[in-house]
Short mmCIF file of C-alpha atoms and ligand atoms in Angstrom, two decimals:
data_model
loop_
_atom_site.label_atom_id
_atom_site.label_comp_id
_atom_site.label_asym_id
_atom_site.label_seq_id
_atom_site.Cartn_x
_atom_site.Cartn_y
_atom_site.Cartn_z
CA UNK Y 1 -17.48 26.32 -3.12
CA UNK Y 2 -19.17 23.46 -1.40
CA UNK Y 3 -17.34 21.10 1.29
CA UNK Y 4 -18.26 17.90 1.57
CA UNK Y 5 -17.44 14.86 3.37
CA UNK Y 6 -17.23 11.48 2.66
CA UNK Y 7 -17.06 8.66 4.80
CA UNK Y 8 -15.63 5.23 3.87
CA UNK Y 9 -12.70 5.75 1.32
CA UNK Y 10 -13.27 1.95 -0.62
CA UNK Y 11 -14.45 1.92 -4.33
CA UNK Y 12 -17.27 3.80 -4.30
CA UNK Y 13 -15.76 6.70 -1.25
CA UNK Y 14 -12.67 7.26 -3.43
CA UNK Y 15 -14.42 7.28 -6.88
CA UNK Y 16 -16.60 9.98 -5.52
CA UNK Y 17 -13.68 11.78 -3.98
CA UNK Y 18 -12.28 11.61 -7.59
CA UNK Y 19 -15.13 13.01 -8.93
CA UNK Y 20 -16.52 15.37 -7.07
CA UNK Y 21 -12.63 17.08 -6.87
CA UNK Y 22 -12.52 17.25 -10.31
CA UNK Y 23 -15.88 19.68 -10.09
CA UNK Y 24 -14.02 21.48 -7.37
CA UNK Y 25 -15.67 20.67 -4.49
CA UNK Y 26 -13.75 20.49 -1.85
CA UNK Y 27 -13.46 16.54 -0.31
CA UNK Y 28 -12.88 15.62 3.44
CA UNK Y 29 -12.16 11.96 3.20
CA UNK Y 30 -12.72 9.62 6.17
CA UNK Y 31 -12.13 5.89 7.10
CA UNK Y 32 -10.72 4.20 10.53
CA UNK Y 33 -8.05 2.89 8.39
CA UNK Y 34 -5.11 4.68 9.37
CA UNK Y 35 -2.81 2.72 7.57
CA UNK Y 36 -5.23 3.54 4.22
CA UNK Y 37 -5.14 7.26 5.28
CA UNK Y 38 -1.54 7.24 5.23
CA UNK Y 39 -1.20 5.80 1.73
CA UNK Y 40 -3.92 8.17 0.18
CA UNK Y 41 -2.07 11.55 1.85
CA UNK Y 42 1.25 10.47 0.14
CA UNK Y 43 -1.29 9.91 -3.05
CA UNK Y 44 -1.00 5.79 -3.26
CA UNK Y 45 -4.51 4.65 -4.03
CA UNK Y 46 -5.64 0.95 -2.24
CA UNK Y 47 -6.73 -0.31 -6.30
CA UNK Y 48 -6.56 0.15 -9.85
CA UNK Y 49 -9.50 1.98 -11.14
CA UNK Y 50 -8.57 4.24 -14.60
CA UNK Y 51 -8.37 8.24 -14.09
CA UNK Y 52 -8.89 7.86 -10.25
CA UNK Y 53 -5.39 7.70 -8.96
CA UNK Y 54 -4.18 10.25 -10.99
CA UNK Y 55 -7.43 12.84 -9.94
CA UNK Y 56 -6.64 12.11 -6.47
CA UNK Y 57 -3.24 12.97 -6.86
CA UNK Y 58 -3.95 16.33 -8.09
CA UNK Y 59 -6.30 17.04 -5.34
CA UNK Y 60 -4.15 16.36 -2.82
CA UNK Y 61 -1.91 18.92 -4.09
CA UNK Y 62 -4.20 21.80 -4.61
CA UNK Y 63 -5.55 21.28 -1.27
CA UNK Y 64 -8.80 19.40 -2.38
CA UNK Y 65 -8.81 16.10 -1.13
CA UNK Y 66 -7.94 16.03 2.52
CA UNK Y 67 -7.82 12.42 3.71
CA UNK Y 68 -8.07 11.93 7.62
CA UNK Y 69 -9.43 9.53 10.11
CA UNK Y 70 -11.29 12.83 12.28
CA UNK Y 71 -15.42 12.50 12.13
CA UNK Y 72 -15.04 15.78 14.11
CA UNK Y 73 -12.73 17.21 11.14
CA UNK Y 74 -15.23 16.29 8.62
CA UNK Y 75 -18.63 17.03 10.33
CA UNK Y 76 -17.05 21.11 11.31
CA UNK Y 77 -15.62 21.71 7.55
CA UNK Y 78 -18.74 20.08 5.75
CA UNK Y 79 -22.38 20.64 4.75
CA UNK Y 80 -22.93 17.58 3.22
CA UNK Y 81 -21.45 14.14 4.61
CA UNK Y 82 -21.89 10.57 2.03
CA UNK Y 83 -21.57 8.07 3.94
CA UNK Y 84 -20.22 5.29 1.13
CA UNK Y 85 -18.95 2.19 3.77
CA UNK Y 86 -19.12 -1.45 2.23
CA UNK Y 87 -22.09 -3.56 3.28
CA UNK Y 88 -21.14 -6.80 2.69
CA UNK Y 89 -22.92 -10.59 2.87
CA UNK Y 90 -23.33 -12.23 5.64
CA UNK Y 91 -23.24 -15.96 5.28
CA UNK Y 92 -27.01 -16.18 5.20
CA UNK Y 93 -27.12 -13.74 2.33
CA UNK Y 94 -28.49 -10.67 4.56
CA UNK Y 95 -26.28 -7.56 4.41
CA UNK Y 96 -23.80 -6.88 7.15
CA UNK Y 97 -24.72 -3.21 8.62
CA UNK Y 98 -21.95 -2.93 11.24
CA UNK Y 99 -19.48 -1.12 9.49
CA UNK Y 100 -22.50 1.61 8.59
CA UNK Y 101 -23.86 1.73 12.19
CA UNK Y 102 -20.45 2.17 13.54
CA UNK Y 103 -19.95 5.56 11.17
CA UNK Y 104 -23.30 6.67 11.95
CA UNK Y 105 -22.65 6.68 15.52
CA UNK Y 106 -19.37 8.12 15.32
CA UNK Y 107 -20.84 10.84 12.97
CA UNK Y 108 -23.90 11.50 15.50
CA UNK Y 109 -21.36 11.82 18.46
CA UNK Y 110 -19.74 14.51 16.54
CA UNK Y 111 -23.08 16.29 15.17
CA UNK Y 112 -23.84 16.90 19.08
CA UNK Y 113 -21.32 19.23 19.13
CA UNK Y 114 -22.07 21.69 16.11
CA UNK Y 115 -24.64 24.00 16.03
CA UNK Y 116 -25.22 24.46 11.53
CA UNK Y 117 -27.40 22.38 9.87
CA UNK Y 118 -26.05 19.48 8.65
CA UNK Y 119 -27.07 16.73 6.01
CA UNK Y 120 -25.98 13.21 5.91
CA UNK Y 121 -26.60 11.45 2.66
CA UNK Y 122 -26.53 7.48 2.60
CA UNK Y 123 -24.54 6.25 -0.89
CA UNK Y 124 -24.34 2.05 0.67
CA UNK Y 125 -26.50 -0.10 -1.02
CA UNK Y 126 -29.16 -0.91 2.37
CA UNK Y 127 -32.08 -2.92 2.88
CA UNK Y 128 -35.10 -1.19 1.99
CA UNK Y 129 -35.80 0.71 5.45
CA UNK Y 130 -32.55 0.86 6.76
CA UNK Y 131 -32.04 4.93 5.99
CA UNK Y 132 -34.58 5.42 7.66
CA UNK Y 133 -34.63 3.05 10.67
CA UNK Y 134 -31.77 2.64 11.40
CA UNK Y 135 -29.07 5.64 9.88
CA UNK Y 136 -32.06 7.81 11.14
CA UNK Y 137 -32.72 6.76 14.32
CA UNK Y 138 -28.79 6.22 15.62
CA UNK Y 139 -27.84 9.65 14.58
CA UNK Y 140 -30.83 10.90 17.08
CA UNK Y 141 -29.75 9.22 19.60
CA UNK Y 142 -26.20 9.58 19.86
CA UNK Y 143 -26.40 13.79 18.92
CA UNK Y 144 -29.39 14.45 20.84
CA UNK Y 145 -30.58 16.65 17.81
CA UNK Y 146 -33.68 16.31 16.22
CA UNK Y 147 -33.93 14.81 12.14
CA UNK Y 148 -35.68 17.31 9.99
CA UNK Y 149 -35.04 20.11 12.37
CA UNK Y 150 -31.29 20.45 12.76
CA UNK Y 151 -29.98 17.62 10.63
CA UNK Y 152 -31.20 16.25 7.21
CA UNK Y 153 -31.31 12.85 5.38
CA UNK Y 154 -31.14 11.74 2.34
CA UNK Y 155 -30.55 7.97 0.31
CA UNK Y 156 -28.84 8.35 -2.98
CA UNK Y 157 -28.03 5.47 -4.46
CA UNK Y 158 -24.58 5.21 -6.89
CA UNK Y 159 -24.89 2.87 -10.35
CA UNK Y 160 -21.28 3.12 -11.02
CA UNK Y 161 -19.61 0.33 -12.84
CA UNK Y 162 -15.98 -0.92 -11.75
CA UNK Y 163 -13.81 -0.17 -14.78
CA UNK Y 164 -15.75 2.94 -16.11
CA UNK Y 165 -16.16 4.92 -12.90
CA UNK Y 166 -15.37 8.02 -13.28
CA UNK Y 167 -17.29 7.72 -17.28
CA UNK Y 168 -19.82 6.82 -15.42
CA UNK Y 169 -19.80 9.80 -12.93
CA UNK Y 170 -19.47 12.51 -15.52
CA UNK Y 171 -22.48 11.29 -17.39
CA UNK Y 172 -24.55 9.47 -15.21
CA UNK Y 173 -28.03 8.65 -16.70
CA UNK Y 174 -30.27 9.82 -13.70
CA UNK Y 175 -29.64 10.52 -10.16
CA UNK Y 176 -32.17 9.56 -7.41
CA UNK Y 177 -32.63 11.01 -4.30
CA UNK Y 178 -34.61 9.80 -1.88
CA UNK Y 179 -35.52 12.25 0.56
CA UNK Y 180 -36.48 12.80 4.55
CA UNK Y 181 -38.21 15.86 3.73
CA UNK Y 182 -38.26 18.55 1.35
CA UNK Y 183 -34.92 20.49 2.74
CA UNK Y 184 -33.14 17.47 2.79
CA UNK Y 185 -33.94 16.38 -0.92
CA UNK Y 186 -33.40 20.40 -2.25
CA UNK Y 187 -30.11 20.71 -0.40
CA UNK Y 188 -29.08 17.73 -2.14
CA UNK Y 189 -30.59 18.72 -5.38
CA UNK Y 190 -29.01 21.77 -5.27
CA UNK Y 191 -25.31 20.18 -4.79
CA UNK Y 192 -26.02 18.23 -8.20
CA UNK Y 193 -27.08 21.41 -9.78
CA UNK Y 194 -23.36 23.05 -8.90
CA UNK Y 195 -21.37 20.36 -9.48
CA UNK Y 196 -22.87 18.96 -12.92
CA UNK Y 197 -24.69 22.58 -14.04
CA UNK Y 198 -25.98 22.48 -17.36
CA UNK Y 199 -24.96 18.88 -18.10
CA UNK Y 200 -27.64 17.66 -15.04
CA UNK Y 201 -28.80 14.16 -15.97
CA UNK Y 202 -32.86 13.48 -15.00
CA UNK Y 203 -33.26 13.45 -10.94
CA UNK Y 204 -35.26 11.41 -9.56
CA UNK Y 205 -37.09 12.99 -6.09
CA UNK Y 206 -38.83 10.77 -4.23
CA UNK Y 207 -38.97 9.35 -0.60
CA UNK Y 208 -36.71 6.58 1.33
CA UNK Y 209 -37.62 3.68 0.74
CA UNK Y 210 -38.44 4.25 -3.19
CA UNK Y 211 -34.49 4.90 -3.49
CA UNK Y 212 -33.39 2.48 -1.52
CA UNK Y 213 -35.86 -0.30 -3.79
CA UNK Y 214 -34.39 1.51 -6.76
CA UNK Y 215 -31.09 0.53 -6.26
CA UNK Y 216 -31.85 -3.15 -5.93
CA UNK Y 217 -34.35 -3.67 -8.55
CA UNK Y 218 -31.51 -1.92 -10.70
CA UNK Y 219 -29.28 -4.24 -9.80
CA UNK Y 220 -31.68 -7.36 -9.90
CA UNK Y 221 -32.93 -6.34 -13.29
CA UNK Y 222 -29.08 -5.68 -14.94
CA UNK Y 223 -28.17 -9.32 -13.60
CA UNK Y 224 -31.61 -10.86 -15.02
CA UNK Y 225 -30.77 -9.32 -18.58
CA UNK Y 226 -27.25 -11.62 -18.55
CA UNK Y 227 -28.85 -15.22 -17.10
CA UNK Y 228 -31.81 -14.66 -19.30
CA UNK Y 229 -29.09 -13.80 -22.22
CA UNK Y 230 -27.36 -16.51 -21.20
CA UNK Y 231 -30.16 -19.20 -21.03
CA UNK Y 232 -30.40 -18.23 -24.78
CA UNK Y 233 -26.72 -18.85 -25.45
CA UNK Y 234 -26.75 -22.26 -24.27
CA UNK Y 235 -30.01 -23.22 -26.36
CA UNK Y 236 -28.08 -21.62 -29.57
CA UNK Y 237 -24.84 -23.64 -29.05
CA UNK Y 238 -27.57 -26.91 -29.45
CA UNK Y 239 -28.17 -25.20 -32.81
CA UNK Y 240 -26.02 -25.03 -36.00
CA UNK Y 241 -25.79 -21.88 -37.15
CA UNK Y 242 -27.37 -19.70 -33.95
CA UNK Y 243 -25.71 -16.81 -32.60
CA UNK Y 244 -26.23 -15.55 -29.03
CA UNK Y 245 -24.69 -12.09 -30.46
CA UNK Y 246 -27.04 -12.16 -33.48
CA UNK Y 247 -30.53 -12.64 -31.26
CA UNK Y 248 -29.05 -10.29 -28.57
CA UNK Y 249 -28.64 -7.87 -31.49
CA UNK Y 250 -32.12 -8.25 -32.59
CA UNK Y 251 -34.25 -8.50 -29.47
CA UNK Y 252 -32.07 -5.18 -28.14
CA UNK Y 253 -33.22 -3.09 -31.73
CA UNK Y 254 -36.65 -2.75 -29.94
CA UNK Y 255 -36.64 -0.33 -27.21
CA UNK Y 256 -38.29 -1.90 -25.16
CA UNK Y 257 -35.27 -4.49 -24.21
CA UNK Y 258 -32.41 -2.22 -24.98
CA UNK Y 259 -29.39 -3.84 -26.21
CA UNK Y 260 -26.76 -3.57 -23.23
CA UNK Y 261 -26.15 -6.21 -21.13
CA UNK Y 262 -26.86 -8.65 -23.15
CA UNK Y 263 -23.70 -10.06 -23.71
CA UNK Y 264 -23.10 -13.72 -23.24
CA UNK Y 265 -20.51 -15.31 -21.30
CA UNK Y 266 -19.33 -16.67 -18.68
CA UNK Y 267 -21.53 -14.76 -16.27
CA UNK Y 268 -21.62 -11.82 -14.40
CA UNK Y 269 -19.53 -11.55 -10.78
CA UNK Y 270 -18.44 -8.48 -8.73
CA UNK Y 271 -19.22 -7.09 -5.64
CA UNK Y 272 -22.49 -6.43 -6.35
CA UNK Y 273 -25.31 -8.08 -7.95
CA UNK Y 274 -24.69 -11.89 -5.88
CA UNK Y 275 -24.75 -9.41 -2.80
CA UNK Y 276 -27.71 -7.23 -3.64
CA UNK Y 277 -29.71 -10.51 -5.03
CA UNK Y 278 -29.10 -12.55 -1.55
CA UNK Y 279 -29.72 -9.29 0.28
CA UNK Y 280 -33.13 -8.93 -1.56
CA UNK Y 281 -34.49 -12.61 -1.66
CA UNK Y 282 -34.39 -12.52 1.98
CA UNK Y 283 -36.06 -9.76 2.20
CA UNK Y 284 -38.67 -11.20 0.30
CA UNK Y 285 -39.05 -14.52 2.07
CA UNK Y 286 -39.51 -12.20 5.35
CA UNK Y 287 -42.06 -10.34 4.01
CA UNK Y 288 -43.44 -13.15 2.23
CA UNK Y 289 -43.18 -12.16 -1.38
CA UNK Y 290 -42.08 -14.74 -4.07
CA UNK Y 291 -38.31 -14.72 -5.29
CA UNK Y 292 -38.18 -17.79 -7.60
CA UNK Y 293 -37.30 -15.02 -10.02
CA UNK Y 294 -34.59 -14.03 -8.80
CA UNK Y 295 -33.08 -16.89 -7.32
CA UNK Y 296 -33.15 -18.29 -11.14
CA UNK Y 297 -30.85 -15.44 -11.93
CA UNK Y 298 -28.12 -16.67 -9.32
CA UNK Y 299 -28.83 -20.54 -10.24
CA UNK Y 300 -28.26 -19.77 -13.90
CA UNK Y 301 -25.19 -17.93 -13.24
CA UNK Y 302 -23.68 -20.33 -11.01
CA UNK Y 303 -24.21 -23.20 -13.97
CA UNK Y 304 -22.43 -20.65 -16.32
CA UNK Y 305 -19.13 -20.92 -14.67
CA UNK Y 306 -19.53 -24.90 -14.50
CA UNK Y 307 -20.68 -25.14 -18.11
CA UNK Y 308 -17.30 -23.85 -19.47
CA UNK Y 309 -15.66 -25.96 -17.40
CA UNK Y 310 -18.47 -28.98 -19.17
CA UNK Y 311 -17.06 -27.75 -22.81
CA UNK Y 312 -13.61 -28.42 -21.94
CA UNK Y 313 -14.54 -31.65 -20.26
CA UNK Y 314 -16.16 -32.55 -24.47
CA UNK Y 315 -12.36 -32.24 -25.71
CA UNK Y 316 -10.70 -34.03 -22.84
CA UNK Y 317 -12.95 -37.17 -21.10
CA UNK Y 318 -10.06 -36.92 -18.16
CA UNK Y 319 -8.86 -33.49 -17.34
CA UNK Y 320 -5.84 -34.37 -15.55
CA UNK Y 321 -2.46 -33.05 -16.24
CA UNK Y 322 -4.10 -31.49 -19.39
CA UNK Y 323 -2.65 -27.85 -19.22
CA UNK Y 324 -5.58 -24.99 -19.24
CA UNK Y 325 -4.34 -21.35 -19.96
CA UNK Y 326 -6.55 -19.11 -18.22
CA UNK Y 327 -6.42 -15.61 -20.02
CA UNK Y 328 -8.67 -13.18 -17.35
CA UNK Y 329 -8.78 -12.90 -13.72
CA UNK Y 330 -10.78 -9.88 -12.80
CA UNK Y 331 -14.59 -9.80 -12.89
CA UNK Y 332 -14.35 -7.67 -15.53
CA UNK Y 333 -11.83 -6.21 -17.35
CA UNK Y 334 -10.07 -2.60 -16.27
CA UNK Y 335 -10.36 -3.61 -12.47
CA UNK Y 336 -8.05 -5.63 -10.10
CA UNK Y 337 -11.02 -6.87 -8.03
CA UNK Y 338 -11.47 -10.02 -7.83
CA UNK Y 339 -14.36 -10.04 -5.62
CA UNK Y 340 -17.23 -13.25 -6.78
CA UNK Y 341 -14.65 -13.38 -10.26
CA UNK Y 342 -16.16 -16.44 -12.59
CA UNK Y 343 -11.93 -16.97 -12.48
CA UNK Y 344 -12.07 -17.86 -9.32
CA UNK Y 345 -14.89 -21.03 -9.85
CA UNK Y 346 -13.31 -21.53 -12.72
CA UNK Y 347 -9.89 -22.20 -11.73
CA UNK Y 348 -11.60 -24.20 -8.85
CA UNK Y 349 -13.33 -26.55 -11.17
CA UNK Y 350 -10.28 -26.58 -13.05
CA UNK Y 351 -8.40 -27.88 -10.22
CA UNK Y 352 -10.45 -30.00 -8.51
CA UNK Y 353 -10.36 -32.36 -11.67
CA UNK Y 354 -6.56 -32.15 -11.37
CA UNK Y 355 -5.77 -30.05 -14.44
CA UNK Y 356 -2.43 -27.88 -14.63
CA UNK Y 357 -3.70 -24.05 -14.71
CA UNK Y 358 -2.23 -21.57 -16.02
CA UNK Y 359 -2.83 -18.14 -15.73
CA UNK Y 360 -2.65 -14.33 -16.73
CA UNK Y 361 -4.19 -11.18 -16.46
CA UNK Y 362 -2.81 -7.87 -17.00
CA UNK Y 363 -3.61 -6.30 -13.39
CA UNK Y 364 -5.55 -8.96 -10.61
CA UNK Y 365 -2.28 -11.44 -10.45
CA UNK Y 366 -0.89 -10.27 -7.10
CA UNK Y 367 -4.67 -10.21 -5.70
CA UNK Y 368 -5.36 -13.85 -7.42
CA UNK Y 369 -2.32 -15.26 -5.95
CA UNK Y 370 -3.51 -14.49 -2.49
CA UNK Y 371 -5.94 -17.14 -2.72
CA UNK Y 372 -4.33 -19.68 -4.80
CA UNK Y 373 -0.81 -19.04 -3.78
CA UNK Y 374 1.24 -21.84 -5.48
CA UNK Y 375 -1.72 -24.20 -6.85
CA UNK Y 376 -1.47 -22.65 -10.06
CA UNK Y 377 1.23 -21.32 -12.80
CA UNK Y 378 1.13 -17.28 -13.19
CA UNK Y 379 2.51 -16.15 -16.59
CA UNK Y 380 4.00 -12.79 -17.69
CA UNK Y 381 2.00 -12.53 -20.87
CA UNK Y 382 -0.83 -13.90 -23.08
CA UNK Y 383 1.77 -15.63 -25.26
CA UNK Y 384 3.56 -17.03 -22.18
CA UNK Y 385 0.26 -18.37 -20.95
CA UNK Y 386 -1.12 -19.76 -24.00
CA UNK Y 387 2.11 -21.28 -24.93
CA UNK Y 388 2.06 -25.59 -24.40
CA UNK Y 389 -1.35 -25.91 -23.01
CA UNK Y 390 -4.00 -28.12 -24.24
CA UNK Y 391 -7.06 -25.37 -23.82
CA UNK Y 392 -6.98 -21.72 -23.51
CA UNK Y 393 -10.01 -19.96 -22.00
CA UNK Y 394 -11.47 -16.39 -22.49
CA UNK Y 395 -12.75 -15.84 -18.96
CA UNK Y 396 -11.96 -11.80 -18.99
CA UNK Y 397 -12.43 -9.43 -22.00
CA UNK Y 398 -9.51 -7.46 -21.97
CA UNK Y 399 -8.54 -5.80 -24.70
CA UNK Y 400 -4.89 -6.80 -25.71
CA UNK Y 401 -6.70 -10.60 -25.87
CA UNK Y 402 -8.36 -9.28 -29.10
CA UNK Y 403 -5.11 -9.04 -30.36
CA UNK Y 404 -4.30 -12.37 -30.71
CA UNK Y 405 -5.03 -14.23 -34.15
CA UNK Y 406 -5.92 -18.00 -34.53
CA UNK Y 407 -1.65 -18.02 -35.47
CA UNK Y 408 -1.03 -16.79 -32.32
CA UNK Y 409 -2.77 -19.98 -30.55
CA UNK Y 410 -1.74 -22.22 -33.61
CA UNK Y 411 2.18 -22.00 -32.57
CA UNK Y 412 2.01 -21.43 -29.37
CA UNK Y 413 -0.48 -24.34 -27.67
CA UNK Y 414 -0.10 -27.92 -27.89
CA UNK Y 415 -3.12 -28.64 -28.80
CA UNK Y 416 -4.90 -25.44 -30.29
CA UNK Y 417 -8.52 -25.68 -28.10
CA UNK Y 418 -10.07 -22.14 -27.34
CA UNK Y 419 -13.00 -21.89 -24.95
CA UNK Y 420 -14.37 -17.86 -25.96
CA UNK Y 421 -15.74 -17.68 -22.87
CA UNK Y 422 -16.51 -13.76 -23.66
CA UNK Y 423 -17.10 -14.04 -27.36
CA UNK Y 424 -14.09 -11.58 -28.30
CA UNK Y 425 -13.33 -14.02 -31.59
CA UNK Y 426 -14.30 -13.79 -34.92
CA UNK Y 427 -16.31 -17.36 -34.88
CA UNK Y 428 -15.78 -18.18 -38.70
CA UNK Y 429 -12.66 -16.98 -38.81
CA UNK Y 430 -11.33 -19.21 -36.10
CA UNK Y 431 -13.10 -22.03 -36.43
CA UNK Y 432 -11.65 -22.61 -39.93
CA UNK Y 433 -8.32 -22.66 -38.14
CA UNK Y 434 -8.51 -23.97 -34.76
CA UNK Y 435 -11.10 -25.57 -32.59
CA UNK Y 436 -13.14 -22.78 -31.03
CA UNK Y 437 -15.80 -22.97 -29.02
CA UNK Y 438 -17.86 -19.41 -28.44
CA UNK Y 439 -20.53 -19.35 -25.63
CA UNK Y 440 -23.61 -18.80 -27.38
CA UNK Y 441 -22.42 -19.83 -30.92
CA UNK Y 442 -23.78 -23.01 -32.21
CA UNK Y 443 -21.14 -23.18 -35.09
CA UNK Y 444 -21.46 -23.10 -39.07
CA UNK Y 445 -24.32 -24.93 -40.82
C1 UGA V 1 -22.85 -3.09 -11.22
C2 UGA V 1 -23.90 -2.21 -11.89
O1 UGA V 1 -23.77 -2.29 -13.31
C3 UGA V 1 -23.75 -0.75 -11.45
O2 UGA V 1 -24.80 0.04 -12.02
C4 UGA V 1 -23.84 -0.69 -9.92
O3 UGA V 1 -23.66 0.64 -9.45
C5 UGA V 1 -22.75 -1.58 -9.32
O4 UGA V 1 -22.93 -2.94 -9.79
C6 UGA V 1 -22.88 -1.54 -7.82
O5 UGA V 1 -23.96 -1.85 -7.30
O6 UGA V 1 -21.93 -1.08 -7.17
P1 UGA V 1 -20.24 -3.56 -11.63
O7 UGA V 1 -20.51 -4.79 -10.83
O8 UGA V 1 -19.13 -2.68 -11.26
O9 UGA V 1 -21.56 -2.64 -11.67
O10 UGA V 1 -19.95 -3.97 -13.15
P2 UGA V 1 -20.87 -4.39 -14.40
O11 UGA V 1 -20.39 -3.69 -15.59
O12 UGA V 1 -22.30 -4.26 -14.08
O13 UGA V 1 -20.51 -5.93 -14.57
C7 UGA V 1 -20.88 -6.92 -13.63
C8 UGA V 1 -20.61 -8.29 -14.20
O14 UGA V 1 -21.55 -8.59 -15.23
C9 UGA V 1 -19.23 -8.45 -14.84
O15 UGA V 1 -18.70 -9.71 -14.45
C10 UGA V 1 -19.51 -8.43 -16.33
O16 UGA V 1 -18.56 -9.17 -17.08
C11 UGA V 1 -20.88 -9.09 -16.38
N1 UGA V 1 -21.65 -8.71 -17.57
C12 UGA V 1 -22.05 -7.44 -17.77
C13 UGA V 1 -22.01 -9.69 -18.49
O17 UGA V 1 -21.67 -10.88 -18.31
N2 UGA V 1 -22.75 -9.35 -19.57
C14 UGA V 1 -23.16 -8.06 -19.79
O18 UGA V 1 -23.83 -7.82 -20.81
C15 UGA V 1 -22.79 -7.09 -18.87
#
């Protein structure tokens, strides 16, 4: 049975956990929260992510999952240590590495003192060199041991989705690993083997930097698919009878494009693809590559959020005291976070022009009302948001929204407006009934 470590228990730290219990390998989970360590021994998790809690639970009980705030504790018990701490923006864009070189050096202080070889695998999304440079070079220094001789390294980048986490652990479509040197890369190779055996998706061998580029041209390329989908969907709601879904449908038949992510809406948010497209422009501009490319993809985005704000703004010339129901808080749905949430701009927009808001989701209210407080209304359900307002808007797909029928709006709003900002409406069927508006629909000839 293999022990593992792994070090920063956020999203990604406790998804793995999750996972890699389930496979039974045995987890030693470590952050400097002690306060978050004491929550995830009596088994409450920090967020809502489906399957995860419940995983974690069972761990803990059979002796799997042992959280604790001890490097030394995790670097004696394990063979392999992820490290899997946040990297966030900086206000220039550039990532923020202090929370990695903080574990690193806590993790080399504590590799001094064992004698087994040991090998640290970097799961953070990091600048192209940073393994390498810096992860590398810190844990030299502070054990005194040499890399490649008594310690390995490895990148290994995660392309988990919030929402579908664990779905996407069990059948992940390739794994990379980036390798120090050929140990490092077959130890870690070798892990995968055990823990997904015959099921192994393709893995992907190859050196540092090619895994660390890997995870941010995935990134970049996954956001590109929606603003370039989205470019489309505004030039189809200029023309009668175009469908964003229909030319999605048909440009994704050829397997070349692919058809997912290429749904239209309100644009993407999250925690990652702003962060990982800031982090990677400025890489270019310091090495002096062009990245009009992808700083289109963030422009276009940005003008999503503001253009369903511009379709309300076609119903009502003034927006104020005109009652919006906002129906979707969370970036996406299945997920509290709330982190870069087209909500959030929304709701902004929405404000700033002096509109009553109203709002509902089924899990990111507590979270939402942290940074709005009392500037907006929260409601208990869909029906309770919908019901009076002037406009309701689709800003999260979640699923119970698809239950409501154009009835639903029709006796329930004051005036029966409905922005689809995430296309979950039959068109036709509504806009025989109500006045809809569907990103990327340019309405019946
Ligand atoms: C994204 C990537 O998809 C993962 O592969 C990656 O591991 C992760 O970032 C990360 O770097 O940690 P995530 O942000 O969790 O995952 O969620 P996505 O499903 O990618 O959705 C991101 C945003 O794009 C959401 O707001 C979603 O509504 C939007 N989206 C997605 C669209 O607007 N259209 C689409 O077709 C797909």
């Amino acid at each position: 049975m293999y022990n593992v470590s792994i070090i920063g228990l956020g999203w990604v730290g406790l998804a793995y956990s999750a996972f890699f219990t389930s496979r039974k390998v045995r987890v030693i989970g470590v952050d400097v929260d002690e306060r978050k360590i004491g929550m995830l021994k009596r088994g409450v998790m920090p967020f809502y992510e489906p399957g995860i809690s419940e995983l974690l639970r069972s761990a803990l009980r059979n002796g799997l999952f042992s959280p604790t705030i001890s490097y030394k504790e995790a670097i004696r018990l394990s063979d392999i240590l992820f490290i899997t701490v946040g990297t966030p923006s900086l206000a220039d864009g550039r990532i923020d590495l202090k929370y990695v070189s903080s574990a690193v050096e806590s993790l080399g202080k504590c590799l001094a003192e064992v004698n087994e070889y040991k090998l640290i695998v970097v799961k953070s999304t990091v600048i192209p060199g940073t393994t390498l440079n810096l992860v590398g070079r810190i844990l030299e220094k502070t054990s005194g041991k040499t890399l490649g001789k008594h310690f390995g390294l490895c990148f290994n980048p995660e392309f988990l989705k919030e929402g579908t986490a664990l779905r996407d652990l069990e059948k992940p479509d390739r794994i990379v690993i980036g390798a120090y040197d050929k140990k490092s890369g077959e130890v870690l190779r070798k892990f995968y083997k055990e823990v997904y055996g015959d099921e192994i998706p393709p893995v992907l061998c190859t050196n540092i930097v090619n895994a660390e580029l890997i995870k941010y041209a995935s990134n970049a390329f996954l956001a590109m698919k929606i603003s370039f989908i989205n470019t489309f969907a505004n030039l189809c709601e200029k023309l009668p009878g175009a469908d964003v879904n229909t030319v999605a449908k048909g440009i994704g038949l050829d397997s070349r494009i692919n058809p997912r992510f290429l749904r239209a809406g309100v644009g993407f948010g999250g925690s990652c693809f702003r962060k990982d497209l800031m982090a990677i422009i400025n890489l270019c501009k310091d090495k002096g590559v062009d990245s009009s490319l992808l700083e289109s993809v963030i422009k276009i985005n940005d003008l999503q959020r503001r253009h369903v704000i511009e379709i309300i703004e076609k119903e009502f010339s003034n927006l104020k005291n005109v009652t919006v129901a906002i129906l979707g808080l969370s970036f996406k749905p299945n997920t509290d976070d709330l982190r870069d949430a087209p909500s959030i701009d929304i709701v902004r927009g929405l404000l700033d022009r002096r509109a009553v808001v109203k709002v509902y989701d089924p899990v990111a209210m507590e979270k939402f009302k942290k940074i709005f407080g009392e500037k907006v209304k929260y409601c208990s359900s869909m029906l309770d948001c919908i019901k009076g307002a002037d406009c309701a808007v689709i800003v999260t797909e979640w699923s119970e929204f698809k239950n409501l029928t154009p009835d639903d709006f029709l006796k329930n709003m004051r005036r029966p407006i409905v922005v689809d900002g995430r296309r979950i409406y039959d068109p036709e069927l509504f806009s025989k009934k109500l006045k809809y508006y569907g990103i990327g629909w340019g309405g019946s000839i």
